mmCIF file of C-alpha atoms in Angstrom:
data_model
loop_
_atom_site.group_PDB
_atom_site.id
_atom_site.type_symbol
_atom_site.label_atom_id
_atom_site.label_comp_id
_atom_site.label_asym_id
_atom_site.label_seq_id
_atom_site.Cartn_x
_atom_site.Cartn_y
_atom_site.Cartn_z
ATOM 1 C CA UNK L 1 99.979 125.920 86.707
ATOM 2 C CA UNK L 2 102.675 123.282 87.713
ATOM 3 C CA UNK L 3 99.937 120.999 88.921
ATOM 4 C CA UNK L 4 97.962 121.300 85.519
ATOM 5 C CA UNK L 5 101.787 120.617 83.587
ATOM 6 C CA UNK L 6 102.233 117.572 85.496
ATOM 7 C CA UNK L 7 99.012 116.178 84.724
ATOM 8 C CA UNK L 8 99.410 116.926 80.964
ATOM 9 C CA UNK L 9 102.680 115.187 80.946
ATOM 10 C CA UNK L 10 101.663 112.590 82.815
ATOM 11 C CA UNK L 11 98.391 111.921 80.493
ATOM 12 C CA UNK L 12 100.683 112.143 77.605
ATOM 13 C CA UNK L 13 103.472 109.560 78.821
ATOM 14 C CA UNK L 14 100.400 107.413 79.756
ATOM 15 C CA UNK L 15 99.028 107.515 75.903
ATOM 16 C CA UNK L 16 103.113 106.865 74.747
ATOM 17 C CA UNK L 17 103.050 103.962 76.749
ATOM 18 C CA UNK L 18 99.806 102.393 75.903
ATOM 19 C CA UNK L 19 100.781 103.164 72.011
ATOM 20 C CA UNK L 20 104.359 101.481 72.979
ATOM 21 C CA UNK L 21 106.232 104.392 72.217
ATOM 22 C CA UNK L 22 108.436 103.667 75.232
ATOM 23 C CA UNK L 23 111.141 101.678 74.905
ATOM 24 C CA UNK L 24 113.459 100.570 77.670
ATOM 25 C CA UNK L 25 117.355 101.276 75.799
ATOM 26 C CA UNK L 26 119.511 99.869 79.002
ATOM 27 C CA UNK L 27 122.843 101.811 78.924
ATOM 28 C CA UNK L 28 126.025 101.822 81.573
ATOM 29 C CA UNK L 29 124.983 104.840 83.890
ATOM 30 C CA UNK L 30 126.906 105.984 86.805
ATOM 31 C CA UNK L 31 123.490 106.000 89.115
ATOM 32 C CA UNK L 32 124.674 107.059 92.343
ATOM 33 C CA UNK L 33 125.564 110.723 90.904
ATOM 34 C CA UNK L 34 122.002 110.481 89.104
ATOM 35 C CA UNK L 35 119.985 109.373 92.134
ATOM 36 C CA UNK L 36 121.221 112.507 94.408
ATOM 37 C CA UNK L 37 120.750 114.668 91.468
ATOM 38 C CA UNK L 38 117.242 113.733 90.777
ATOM 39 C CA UNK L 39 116.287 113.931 94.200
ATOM 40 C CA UNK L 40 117.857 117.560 95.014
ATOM 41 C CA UNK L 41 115.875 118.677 91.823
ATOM 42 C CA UNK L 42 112.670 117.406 92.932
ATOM 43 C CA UNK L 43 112.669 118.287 96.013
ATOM 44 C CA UNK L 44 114.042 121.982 95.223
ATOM 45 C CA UNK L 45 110.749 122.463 93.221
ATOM 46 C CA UNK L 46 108.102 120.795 96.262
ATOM 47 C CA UNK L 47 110.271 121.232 99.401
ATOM 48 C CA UNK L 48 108.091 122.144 102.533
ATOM 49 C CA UNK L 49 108.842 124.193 105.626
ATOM 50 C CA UNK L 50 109.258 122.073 108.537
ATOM 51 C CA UNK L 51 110.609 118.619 106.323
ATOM 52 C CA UNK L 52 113.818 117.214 106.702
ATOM 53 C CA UNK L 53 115.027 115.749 103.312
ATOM 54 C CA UNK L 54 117.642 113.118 103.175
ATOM 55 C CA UNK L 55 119.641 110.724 100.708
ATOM 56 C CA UNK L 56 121.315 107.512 102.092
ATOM 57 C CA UNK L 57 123.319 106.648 99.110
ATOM 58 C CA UNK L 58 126.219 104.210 100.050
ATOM 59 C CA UNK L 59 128.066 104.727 96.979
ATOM 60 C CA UNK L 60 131.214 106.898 95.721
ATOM 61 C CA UNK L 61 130.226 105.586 91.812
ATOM 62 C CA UNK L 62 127.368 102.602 90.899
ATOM 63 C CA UNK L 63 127.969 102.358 86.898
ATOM 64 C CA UNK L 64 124.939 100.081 86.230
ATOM 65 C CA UNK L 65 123.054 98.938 82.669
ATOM 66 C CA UNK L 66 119.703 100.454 83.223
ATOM 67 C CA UNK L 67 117.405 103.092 81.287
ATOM 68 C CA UNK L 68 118.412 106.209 83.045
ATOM 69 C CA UNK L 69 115.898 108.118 81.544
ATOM 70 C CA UNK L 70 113.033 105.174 82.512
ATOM 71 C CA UNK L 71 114.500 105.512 86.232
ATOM 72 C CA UNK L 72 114.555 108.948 86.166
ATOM 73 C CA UNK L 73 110.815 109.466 85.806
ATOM 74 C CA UNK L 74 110.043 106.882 88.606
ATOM 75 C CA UNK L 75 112.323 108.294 90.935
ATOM 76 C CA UNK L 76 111.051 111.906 90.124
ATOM 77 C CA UNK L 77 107.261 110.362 91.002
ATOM 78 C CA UNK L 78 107.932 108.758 93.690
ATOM 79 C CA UNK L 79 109.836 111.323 95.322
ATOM 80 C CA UNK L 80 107.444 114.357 93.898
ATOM 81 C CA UNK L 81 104.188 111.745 96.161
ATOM 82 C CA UNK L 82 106.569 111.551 99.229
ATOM 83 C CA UNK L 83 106.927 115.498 98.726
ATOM 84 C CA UNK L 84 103.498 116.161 98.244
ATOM 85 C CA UNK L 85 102.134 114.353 100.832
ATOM 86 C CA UNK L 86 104.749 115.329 104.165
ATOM 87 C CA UNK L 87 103.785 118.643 105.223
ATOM 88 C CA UNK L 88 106.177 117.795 108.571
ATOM 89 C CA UNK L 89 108.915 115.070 109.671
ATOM 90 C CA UNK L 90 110.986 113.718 106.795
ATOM 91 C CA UNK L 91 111.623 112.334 103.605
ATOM 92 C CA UNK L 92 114.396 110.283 102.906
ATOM 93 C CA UNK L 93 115.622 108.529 99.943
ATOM 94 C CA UNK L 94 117.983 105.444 99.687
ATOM 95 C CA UNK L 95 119.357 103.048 96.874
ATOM 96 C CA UNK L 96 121.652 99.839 97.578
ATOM 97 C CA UNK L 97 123.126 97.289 95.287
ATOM 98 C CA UNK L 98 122.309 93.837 95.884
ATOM 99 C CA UNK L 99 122.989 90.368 94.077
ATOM 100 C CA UNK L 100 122.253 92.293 90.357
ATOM 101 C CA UNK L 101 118.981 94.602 91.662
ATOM 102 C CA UNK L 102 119.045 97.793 92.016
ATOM 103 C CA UNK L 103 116.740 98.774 95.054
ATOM 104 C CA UNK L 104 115.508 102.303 95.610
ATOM 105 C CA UNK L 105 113.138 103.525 98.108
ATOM 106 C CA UNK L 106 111.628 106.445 99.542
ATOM 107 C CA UNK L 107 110.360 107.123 103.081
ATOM 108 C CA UNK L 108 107.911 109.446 104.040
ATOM 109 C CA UNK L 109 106.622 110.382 107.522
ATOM 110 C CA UNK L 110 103.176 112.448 105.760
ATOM 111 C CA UNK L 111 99.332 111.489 105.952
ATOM 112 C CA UNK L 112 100.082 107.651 104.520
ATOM 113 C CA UNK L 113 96.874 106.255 102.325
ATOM 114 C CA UNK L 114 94.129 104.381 103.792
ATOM 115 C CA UNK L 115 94.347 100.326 103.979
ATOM 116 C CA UNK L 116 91.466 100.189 101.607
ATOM 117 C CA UNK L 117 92.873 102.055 98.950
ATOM 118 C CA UNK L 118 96.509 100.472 99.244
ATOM 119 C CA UNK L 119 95.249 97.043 96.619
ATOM 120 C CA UNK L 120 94.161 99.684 94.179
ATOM 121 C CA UNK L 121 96.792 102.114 94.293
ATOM 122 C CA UNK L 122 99.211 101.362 91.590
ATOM 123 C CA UNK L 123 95.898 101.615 88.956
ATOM 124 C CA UNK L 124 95.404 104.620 87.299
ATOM 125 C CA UNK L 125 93.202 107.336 88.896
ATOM 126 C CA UNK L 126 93.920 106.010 92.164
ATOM 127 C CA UNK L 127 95.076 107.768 94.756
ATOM 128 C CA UNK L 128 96.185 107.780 98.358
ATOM 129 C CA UNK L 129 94.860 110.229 100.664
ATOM 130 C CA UNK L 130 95.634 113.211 99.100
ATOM 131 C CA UNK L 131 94.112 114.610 95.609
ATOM 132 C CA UNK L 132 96.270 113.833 93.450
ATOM 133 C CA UNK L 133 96.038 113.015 89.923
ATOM 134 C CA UNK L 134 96.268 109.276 90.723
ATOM 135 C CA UNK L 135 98.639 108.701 87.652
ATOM 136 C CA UNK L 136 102.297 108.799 89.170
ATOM 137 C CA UNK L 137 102.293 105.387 90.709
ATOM 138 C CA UNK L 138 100.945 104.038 87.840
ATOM 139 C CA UNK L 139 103.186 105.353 85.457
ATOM 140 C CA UNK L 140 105.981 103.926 87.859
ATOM 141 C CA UNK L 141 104.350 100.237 87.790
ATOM 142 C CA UNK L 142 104.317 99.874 84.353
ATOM 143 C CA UNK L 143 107.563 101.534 83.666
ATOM 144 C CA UNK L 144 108.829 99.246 86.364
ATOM 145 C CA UNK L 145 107.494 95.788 85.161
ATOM 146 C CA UNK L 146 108.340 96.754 81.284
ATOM 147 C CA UNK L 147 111.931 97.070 83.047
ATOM 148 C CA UNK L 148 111.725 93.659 84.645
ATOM 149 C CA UNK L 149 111.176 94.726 88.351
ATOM 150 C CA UNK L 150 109.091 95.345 90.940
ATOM 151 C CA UNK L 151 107.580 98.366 92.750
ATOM 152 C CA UNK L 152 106.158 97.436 96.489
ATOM 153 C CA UNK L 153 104.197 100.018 98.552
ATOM 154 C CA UNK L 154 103.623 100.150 102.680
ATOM 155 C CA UNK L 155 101.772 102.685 104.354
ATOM 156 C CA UNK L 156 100.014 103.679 107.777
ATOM 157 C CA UNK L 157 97.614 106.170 107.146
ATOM 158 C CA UNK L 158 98.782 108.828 109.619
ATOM 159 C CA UNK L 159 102.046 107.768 109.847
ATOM 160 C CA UNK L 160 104.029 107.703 106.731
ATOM 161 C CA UNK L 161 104.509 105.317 103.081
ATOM 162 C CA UNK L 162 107.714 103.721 101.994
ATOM 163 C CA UNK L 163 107.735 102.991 98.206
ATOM 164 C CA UNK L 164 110.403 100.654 96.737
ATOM 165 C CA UNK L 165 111.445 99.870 93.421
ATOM 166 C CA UNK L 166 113.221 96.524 92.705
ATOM 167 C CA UNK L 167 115.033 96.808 89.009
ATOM 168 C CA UNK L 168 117.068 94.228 87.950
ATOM 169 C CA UNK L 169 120.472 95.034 86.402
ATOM 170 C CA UNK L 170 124.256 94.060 86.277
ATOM 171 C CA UNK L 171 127.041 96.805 87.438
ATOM 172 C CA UNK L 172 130.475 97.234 85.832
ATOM 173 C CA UNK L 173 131.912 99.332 88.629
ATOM 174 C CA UNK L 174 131.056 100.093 92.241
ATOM 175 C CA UNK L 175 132.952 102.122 94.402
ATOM 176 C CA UNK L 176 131.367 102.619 98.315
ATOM 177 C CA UNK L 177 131.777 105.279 100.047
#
């Protein structure tokens, strides 16, 4: 039944954006706190026995002008594939700062998607190795380039994917850790 939810929601975010019902409303955020919380919560709901889950977040407070609720649900697919697709190893999360971009990736030591299917992957329907719906990393490309960014992709079938997100944005206050 969660399966069947997520697809719903994502068909339905899919039809928002095509009708441009999305709009990207940048506000000051304090995305360090954000980021952990978003990734405890996601991986709460998908964790697997025998997967270590990690968060490499250099940063006491990282106010930045972004759409937190645009980041959120790119984040939350990203990190639900990484999830979904490690049945052993880890999966570990990480966000830096750099020259006005935000940068977030996630790691993933699970089945990785095939070479052949890695130039079609951000399309919708497409997926890795698993079954998915195929709609997650497209939703995340074209909330990502309505945003400005970029979202990259490397995988090994066998070994593991790392998916990062490039979002431009300016900071008002950054405290390390």
């Amino acid at each position: 039944s969660r399966q069947l939810l997520t697809l719903i929601n994502n068909i339905l975010f899919l039809s928002r954006l095509d009708a441009q019902m999305i709009e990207i409303k940048p506000q000051f955020t304090d995305f360090a706190k954000m980021f952990n919380s978003i990734c405890v919560t996601t991986w709460d709901h998908l964790r697997q026995p025998g997967v270590y889950y990690t968060i490499e977040n250099p940063y006491e407070q990282l106010v930045i002008d972004i759409d937190a609720q645009n980041v959120s649900v790119i984040i939350e697919q990203i990190v639900a594939n990484a999830c979904q697709n490690t049945m052993s190893g880890t999966v570990r999360a990480r966000i830096d700062y750099i020259g006005d971009q935000l940068i977030m990736a996630v790691d993933d030591t699970g089945c990785g998607i095939p070479e052949q299917r890695l130039s079609t992957i951000f399309e919708r329907f497409a997926t890795g190795a698993n079954m998915g719906s195929g709609l997650g990393l497209s939703i995340c490309h074209e909330l990502t380039q309505r945003m400005g960014g970029s979202i990259n992709i490397k995988s090994t079938e066998g070994k593991g994917t790392t998916v990062w997100v490039t979002l431009p944005c300016r900071s008002s206050e950054i405290i390390r850790k």
